[in-house]
XYZ file of C-alpha atoms in Angstrom:
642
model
C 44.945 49.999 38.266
C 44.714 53.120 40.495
C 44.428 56.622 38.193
C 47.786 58.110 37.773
C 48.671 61.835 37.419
C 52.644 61.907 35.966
C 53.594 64.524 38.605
C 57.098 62.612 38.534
C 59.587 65.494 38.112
C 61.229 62.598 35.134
C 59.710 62.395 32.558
C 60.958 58.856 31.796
C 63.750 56.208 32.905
C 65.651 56.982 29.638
C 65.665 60.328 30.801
C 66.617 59.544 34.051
C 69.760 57.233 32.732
C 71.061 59.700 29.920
C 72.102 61.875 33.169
C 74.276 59.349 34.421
C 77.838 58.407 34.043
C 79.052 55.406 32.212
C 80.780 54.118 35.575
C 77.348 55.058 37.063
C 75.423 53.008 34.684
C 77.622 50.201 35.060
C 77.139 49.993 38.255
C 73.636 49.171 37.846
C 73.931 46.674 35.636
C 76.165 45.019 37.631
C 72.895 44.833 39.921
C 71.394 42.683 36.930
C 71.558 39.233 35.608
C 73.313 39.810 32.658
C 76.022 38.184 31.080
C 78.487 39.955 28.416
C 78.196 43.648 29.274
C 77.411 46.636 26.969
C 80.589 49.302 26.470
C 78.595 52.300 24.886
C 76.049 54.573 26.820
C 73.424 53.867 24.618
C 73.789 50.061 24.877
C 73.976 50.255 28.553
C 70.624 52.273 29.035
C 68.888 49.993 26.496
C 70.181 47.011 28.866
C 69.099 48.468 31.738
C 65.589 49.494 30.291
C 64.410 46.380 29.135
C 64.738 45.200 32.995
C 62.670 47.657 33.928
C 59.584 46.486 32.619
C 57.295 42.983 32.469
C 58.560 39.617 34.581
C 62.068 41.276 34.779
C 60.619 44.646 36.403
C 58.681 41.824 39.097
C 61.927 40.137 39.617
C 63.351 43.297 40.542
C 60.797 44.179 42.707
C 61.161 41.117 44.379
C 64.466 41.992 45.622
C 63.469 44.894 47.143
C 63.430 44.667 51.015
C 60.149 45.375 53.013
C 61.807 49.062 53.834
C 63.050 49.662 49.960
C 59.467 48.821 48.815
C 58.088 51.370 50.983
C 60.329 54.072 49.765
C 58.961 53.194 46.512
C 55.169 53.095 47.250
C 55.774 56.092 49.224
C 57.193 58.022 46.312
C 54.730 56.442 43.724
C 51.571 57.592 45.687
C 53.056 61.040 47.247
C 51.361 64.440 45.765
C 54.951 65.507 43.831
C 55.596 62.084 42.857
C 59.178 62.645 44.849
C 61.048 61.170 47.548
C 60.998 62.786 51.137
C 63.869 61.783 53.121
C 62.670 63.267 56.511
C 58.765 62.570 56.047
C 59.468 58.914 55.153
C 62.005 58.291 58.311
C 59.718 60.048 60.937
C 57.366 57.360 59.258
C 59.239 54.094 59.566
C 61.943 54.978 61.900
C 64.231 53.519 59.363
C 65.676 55.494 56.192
C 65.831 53.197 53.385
C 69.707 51.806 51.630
C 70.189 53.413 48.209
C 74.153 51.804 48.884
C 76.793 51.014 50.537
C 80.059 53.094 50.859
C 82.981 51.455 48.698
C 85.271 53.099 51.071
C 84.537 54.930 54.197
C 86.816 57.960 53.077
C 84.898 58.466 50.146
C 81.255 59.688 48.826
C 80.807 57.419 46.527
C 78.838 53.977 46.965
C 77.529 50.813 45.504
C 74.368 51.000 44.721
C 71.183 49.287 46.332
C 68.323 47.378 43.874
C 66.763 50.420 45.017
C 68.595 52.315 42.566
C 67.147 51.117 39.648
C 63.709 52.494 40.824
C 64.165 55.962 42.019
C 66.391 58.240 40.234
C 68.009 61.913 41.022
C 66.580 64.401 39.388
C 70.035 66.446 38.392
C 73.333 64.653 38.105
C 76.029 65.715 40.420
C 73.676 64.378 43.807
C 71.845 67.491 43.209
C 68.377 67.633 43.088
C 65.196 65.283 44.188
C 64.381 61.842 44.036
C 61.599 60.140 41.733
C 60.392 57.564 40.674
C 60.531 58.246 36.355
C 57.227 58.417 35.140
C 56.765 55.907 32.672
C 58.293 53.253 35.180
C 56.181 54.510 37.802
C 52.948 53.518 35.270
C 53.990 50.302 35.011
C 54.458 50.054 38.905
C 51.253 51.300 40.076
C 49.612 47.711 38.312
C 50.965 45.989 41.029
C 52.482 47.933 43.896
C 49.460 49.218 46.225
C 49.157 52.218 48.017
C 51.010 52.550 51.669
C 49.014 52.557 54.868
C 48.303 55.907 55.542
C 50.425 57.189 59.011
C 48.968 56.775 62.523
C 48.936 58.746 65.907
C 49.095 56.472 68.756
C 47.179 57.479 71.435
C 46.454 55.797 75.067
C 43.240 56.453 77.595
C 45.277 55.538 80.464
C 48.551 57.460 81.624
C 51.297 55.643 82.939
C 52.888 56.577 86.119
C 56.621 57.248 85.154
C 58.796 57.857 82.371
C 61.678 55.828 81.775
C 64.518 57.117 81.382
C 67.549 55.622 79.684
C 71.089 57.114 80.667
C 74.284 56.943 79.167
C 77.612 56.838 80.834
C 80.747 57.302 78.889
C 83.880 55.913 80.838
C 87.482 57.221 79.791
C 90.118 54.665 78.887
C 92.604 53.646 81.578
C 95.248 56.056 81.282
C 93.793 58.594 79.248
C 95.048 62.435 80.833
C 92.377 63.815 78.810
C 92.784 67.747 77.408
C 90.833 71.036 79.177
C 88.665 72.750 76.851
C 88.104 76.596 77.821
C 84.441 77.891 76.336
C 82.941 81.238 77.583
C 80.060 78.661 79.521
C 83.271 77.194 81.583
C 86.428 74.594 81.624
C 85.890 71.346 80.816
C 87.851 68.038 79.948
C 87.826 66.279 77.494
C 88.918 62.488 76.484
C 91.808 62.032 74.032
C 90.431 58.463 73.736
C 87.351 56.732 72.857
C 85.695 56.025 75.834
C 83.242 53.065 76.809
C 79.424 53.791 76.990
C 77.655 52.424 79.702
C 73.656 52.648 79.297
C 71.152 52.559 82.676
C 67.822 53.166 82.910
C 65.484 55.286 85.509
C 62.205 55.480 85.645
C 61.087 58.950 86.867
C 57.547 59.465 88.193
C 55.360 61.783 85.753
C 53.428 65.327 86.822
C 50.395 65.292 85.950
C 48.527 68.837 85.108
C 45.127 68.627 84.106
C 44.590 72.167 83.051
C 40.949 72.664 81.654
C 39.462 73.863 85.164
C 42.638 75.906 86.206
C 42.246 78.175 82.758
C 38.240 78.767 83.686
C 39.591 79.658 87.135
C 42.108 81.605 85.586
C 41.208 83.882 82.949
C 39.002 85.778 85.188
C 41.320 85.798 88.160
C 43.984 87.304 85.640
C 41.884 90.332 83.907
C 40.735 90.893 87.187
C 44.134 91.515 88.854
C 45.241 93.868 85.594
C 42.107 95.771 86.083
C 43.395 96.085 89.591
C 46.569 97.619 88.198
C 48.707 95.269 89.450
C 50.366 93.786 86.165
C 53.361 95.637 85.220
C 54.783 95.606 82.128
C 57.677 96.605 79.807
C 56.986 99.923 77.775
C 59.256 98.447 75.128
C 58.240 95.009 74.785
C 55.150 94.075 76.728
C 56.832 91.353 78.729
C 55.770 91.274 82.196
C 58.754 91.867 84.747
C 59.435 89.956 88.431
C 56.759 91.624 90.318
C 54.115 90.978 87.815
C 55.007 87.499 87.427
C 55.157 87.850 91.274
C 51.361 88.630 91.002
C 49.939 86.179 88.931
C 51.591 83.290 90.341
C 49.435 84.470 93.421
C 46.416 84.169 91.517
C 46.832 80.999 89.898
C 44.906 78.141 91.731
C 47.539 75.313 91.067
C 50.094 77.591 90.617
C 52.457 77.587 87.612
C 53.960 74.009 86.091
C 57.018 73.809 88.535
C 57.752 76.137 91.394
C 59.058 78.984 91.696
C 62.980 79.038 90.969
C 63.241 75.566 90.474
C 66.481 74.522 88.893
C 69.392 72.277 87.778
C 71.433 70.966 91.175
C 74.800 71.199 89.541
C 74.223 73.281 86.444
C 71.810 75.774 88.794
C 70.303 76.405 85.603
C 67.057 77.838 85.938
C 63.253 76.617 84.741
C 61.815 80.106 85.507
C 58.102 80.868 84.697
C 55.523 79.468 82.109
C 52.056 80.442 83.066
C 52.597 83.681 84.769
C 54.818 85.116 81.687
C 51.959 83.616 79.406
C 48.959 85.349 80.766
C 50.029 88.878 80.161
C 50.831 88.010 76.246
C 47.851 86.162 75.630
C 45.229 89.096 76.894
C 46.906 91.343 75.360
C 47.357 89.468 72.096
C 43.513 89.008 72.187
C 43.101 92.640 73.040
C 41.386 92.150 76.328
C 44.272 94.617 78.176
C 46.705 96.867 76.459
C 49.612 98.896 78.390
C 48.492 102.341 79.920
C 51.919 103.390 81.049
C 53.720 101.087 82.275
C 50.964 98.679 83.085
C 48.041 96.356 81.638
C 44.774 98.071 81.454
C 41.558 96.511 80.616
C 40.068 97.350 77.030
C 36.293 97.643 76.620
C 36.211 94.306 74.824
C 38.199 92.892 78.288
C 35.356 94.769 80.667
C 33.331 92.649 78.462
C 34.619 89.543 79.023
C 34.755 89.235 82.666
C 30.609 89.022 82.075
C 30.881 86.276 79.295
C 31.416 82.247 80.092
C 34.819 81.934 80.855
C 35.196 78.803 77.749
C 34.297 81.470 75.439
C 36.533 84.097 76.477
C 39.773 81.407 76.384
C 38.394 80.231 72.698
C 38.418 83.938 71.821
C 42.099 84.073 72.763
C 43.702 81.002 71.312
C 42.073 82.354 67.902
C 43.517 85.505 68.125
C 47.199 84.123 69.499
C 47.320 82.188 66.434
C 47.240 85.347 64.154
C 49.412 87.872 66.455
C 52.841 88.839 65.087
C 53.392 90.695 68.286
C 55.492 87.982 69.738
C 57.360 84.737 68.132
C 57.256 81.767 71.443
C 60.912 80.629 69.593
C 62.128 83.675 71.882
C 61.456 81.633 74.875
C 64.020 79.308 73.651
C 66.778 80.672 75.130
C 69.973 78.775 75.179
C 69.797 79.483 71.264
C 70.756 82.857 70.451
C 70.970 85.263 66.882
C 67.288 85.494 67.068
C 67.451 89.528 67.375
C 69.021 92.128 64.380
C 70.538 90.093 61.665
C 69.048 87.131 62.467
C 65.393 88.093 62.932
C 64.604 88.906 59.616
C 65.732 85.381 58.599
C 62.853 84.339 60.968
C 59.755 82.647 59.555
C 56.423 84.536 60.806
C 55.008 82.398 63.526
C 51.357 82.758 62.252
C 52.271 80.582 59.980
C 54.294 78.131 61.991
C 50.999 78.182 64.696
C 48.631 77.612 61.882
C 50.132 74.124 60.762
C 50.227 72.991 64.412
C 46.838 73.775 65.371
C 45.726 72.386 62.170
C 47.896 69.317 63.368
C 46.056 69.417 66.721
C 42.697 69.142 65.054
C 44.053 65.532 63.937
C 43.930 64.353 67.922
C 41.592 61.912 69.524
C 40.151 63.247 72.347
C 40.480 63.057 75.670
C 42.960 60.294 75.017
C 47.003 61.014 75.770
C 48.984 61.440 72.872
C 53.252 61.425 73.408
C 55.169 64.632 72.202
C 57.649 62.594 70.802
C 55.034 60.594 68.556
C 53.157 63.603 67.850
C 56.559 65.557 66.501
C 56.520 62.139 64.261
C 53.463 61.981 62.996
C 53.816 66.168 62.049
C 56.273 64.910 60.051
C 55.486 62.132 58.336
C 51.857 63.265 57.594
C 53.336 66.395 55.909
C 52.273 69.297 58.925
C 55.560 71.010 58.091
C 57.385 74.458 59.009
C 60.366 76.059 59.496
C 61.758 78.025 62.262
C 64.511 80.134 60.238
C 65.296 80.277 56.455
C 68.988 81.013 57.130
C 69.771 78.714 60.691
C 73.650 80.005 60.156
C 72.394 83.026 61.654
C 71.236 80.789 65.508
C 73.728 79.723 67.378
C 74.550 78.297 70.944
C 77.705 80.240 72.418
C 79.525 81.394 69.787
C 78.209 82.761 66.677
C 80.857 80.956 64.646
C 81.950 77.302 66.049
C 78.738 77.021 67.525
C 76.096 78.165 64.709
C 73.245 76.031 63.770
C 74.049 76.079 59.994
C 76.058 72.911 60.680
C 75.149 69.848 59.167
C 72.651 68.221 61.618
C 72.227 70.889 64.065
C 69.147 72.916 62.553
C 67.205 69.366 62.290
C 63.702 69.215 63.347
C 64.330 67.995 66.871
C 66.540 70.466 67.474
C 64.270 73.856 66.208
C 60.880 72.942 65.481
C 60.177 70.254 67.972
C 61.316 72.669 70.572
C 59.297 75.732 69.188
C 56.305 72.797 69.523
C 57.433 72.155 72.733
C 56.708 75.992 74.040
C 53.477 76.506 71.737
C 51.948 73.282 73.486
C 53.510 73.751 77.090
C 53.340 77.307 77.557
C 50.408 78.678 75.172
C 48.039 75.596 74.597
C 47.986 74.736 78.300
C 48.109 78.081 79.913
C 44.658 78.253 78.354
C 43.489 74.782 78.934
C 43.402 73.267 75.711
C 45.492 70.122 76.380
C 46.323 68.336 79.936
C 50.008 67.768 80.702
C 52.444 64.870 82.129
C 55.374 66.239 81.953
C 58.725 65.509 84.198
C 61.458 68.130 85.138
C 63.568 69.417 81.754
C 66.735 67.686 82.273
C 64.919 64.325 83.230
C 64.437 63.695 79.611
C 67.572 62.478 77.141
C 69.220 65.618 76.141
C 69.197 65.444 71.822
C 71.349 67.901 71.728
C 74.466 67.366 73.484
C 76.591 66.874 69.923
C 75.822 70.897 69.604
C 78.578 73.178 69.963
C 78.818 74.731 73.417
C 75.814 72.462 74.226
C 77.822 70.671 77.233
C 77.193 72.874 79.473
C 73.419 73.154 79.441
C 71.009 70.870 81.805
C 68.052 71.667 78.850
C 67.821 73.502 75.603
C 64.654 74.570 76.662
C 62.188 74.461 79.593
C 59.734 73.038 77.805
C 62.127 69.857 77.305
C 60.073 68.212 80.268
C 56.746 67.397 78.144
C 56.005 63.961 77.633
C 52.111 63.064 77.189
C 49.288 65.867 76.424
C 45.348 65.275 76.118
C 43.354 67.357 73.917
C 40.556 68.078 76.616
C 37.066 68.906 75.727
C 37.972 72.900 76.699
C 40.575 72.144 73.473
C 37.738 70.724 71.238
C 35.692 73.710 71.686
C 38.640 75.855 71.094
C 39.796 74.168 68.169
C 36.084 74.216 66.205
C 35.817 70.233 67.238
C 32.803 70.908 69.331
C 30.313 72.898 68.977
C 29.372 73.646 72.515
C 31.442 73.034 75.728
C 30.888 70.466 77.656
C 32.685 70.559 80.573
C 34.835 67.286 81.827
C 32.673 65.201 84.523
C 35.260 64.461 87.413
C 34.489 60.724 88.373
C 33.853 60.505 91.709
C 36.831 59.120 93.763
C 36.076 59.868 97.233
C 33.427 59.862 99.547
C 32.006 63.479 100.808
C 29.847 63.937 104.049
C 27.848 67.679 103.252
C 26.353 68.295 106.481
C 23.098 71.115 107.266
C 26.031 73.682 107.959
C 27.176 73.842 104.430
C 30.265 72.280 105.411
C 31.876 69.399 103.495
C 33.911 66.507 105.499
C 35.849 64.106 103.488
C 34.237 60.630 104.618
C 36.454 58.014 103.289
C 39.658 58.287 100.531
C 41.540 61.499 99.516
C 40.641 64.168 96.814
C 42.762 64.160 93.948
C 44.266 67.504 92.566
C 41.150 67.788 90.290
C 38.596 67.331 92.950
C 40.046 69.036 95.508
C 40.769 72.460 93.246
C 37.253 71.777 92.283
C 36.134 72.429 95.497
C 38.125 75.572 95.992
C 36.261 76.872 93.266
C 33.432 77.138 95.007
C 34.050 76.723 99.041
C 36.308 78.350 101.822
C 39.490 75.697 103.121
C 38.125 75.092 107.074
C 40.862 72.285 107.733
C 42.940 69.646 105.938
C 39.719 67.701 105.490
C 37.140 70.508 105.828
C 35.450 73.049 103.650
C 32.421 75.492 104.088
C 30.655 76.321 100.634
C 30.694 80.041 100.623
C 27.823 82.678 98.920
C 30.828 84.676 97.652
C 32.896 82.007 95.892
C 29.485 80.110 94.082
C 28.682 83.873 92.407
C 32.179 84.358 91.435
C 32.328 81.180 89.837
C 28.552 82.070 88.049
C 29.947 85.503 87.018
C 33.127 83.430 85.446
C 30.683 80.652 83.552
C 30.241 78.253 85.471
C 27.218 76.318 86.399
C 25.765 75.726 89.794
C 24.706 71.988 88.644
C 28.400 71.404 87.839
C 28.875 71.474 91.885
C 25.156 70.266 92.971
C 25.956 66.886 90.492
C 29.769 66.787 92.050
C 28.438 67.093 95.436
C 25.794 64.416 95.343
C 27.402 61.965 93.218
C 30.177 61.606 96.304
C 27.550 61.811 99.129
C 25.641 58.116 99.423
C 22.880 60.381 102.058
C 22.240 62.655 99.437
C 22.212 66.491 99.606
C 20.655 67.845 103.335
C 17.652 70.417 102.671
C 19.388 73.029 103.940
C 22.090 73.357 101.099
C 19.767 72.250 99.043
C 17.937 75.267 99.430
C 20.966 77.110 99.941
C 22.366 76.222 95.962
C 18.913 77.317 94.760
C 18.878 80.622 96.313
C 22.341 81.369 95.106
C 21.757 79.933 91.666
C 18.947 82.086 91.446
C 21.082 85.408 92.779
C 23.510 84.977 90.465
C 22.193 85.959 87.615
C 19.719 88.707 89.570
C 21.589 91.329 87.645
C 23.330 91.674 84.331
C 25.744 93.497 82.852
C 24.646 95.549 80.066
C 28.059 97.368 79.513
C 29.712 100.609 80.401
C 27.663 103.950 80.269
C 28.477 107.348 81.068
C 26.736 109.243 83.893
C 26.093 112.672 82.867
C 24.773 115.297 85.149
C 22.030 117.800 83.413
C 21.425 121.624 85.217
C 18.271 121.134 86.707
C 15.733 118.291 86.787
C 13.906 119.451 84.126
C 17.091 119.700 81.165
C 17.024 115.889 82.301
C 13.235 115.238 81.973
C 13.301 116.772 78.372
C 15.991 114.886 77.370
C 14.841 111.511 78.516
C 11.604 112.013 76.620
C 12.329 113.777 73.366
C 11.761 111.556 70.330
C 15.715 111.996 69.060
C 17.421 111.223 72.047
C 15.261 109.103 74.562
C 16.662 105.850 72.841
C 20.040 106.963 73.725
C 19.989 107.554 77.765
C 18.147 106.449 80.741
C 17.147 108.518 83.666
C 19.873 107.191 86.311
C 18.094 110.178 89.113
C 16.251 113.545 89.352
C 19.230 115.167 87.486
C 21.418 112.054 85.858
C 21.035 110.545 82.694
C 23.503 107.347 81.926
C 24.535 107.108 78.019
C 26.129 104.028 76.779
C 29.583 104.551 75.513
C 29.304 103.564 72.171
C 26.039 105.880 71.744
C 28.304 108.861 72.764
C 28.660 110.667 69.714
C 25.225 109.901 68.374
C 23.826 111.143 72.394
C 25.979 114.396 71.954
C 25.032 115.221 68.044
C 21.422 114.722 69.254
C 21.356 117.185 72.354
C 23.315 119.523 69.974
C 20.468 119.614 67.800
C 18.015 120.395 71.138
C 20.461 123.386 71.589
C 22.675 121.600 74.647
C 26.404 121.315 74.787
C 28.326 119.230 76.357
C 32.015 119.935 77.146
C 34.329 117.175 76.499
C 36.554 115.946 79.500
């Protein structure tokens, strides 16, 4: 018998009866094999007791269906010994019958078997659902413990998404009605109408995003220490011309182009990555607004000398504790989330925490569906909420179309979409996961019976995301790995690498991956041509990466092996590259004369401070400027502040 701890909010079936009404109670035994029925309460629960326990408690059990007896094993073995409506469907994809309606215009039903095992807590429907605790003993002899949920996962991606439509054909003769919202006219049926299904298979995008982000990071502090990342003084948010910028600096460019959108609706995508960027180095205080644009902080300086995995790790810790920005504002066809409505919010440290905690739980390098991930969230108990009072979110209208409705604040509708952005916009903007992912109103749209909904081609960009991989850049992020290893691109096409440093594709095509790889490190010559350039391979050191990652790409694709010339060529660089290092900022100060600067240098209190940087210049590191200016006090120097 497995160990029981009575964490079964009741106490007892008894307990659980004595709440009930007499009709209620009759009902149940009318579930029973009994003859001549009891009249008084007390009779009634006695009858109904002694078929709770022994052969008759088996028999009962044995009319249970498969989904019934999960709902009981589930609610036997769960950690507050109570039924969880949500958690259990997102499990089985079924809810389990508790009864049937006697009459659809009315609440009441007839009750299931299931009834006689798990009991409300409070009479009046109020309250949760348990199993009593004394019946719950007897269960656990012989009722064993459910399998414990699953996240499928697949190592191959398939090539499209399917896509099943519905059509919904008015009755013959049916004039229909107009319906004026603020969104626009539409008409309505007066009738039921038919539904026709059809289905469409849609080819995927695929984005894998792990070399992009190395690329990236440093391409993006870079440009902001250029001063070319504008930003809002109010909120931070990058406006058109710096999103204009970044999209120029990002290798792949962003998930869909620029002003894609909607044929009919003209509703537009607009941008992912680029509006990511300037939140996440600023979040991780690498840049911070000087005016009206980014500026690099010291700790940002600092990172354009560190491997660029290290630097992206550094900011997806630090996103998932900023309060500086909730990704639910990205969400925008639902409104209410400003005044009133934001202090209903839930902090989104907290929301980020339970998802990344959730992401830990992925295989990886394998692709994992959104939709089966948002399950197994669910059903495994990685919960959150978006708002504690949804009446204040709406679509539209604040009133008719509010999200305190019945149904219209469910999970699919507010957390899977604040999932949605985290993963799409956040998580992949910094290479954690690879993407397949189809345009947003290619996907069935959940939320059409919302309130001013019609209208809408998506409820959010991020609608689009089918499959992610957690990719080994995401295992180092997430504390999975100790150590990056970066992902070995099999080798799909033959490469000629001639003396010249050029590289001629011999036979096939480059894929995405191979031929961004490339870029990385060598200047575009021709559709099928590319020169490997000094400049490139030492910005690509300086930003982490290795110079075997492209010697081992190069010769695994070239049967001749690697000429002697670029042989030699890679070694020279590789060696080059790290000819000098960055030890960090200093300050150049200029002495009097020569000799101010010689006694400085080389007086016990102050030599460990400075360097000689000339006859008359001294260079102080920054963080040693207090200390270097206390110490030439005490020689009897000053040195004005500027």
């Amino acid at each position: 018998m497995a160990e029981f701890k009575n964490n079964s909010p009741i106490p007892t079936v008894r307990a659980a009866l004595d709440r009930l009404t007499i009709e209620q109670l009759k009902e149940l035994l009318d579930l029973l094999p009994l003859g001549r029925k009891p009249t008084r309460k007390a009779d009634l629960i006695a009858a109904v007791e002694d078929h709770l326990d022994g052969e008759n408690l088996r028999a009962l059990w044995e009319r249970l269906d498969e989904t019934q007896r999960s709902a009981v094993a589930e609610t036997l073995y769960a950690p507050k010994g109570i039924f969880e409506a949500d958690r259990f469907r997102a499990k089985y994809g079924v809810s389990p019958v508790f009864g049937t309606k006697k009459d659809p215009r009315h609440y009441r039903e007839i009750p299931s078997p299931l009834r006689l095992f798990i009991y409300r807590e409070m009479t009046h429907e109020v309250g949760v659902l348990a199993v009593p605790g004394d019946l719950a003993q007897r269960l656990l002899t012989f009722v064993p413990e459910p399998a414990a949920s699953s996240l499928p996962s697949v190592d191959q991606l398939p090539e499209d998404f399917e896509l099943i439509t519905k059509e919904y054909v008015w009755q013959e003769g049916d004039r229909g009605i107009t319906i004026v919202t603020r969104g626009g006219t539409y008409r309505a049926p007066t009738q039921k109408p038919t539904v026709k299904t059809a289905s469409q298979r849609i080819p995927l995008l695929r984005r894998d995003t792990e070399r992009e982000a190395v690329i990236e990071v440093g391409s993006v502090l870079r440009l902001i220490d250029l001063g070319k990342v504008a930003v809002s003084e109010k909120t931070q948010l990058p406006g058109t011309a710096a999103l204009r910028e970044i999209s120029g600096v990002l290798p792949g460019g962003d998930f869909y182009p620029a002003g894609a959108k909607h044929s009919d609706s003209q509703d537009e995508i607009g941008p992912i990555k680029p509006f990511a960027w300037p939140l996440l180095v600023q979040a991780a205080g690498l840049a911070e607004p000087h005016g009206k644009k980014l500026a690099l902080t010291k700790t940002g300086r600092s990172a354009l000398g560190k491997p660029a995995a290290e630097t992206l790790r550094g900011i997806w810790q630090r996103w998932l504790k900023t309060r500086s920005f909730d990704e639910f504002n990205r969400v925008d066809a639902i409104k209410g989330q400003r005044g009133k409505g934001q202090r209903s919010m839930t902090a989104p440290v907290g929301r980020r925490a339970v998802i990344a905690e959730a992401l830990r739980q992925c295989p990886v390098n394998a692709w994992v569906k959104l939709d089966e991930f948002s399950r197994y969230m669910q059903a495994t108990g990685y919960d959150f909420e978006i708002t504690r009072n949804p009446w204040d979110l709406y679509i539209e209208d604040a009133n008719y179309g509010s999200l305190g409705h019945a149904g219209f604040h469910d999970w699919p509708i507010l957390q899977k979409r604040y999932l949605g952005c985290l993963l799409f916009e956040y998580a992949a903007t910094l290479g954690l996961i690879d993407l397949a992912y189809v345009e947003p109103w290619d996907v069935p749209a959940d939320y059409r019976e919302l309130w001013g909904a019609d209208g809408l081609s998506f409820l959010s960009r991020y609608d689009g995301l089918v499959w992610f991989r957690l990719n080994p850049l995401g295992a180092f992020c997430l504390g999975l790995a100790e150590r990056y290893e970066p992902t070995v691109t099999a080798a799909k096409t033959a490469l000629s690498i001639l003396p010249s440093l050029q590289i001629k594709i011999a036979c096939g095509a480059l894929s995405t991956e191979e031929a961004l790889f490339i870029e990385i490190w060598a200047e575009r010559k021709g559709n099928d041509l590319w020169r490997l350039d000094r400049g490139k391979i030492l910005n690509a050191v300086e930003n982490g990466r290795q110079i075997n990652e492209l010697w081992d790409f190069l010769d695994a694709r070239d049967p001749q092996g690697l000429p002697d010339t670029v042989e030699g060529f890679l070694a020279t660089t590789a060696r080059q590259a790290r000819a000098l290092k960055n030890t960090g900022p200093v300050l150049l100060i200029e002495c009097a004369d020569a000799d101010i600067a010689e006694l400085i240098a080389g007086h016990e209190s102050t030599r460990s401070l400075c360097r000689r940087a000339g006859p008359k210049h001294l260079a102080v590191g920054i963080e040693s400027e207090e200390r270097f200016r206390k110490a030439v006090n005490g020689l009897g120097y000053g040195m004005p502040k500027v």
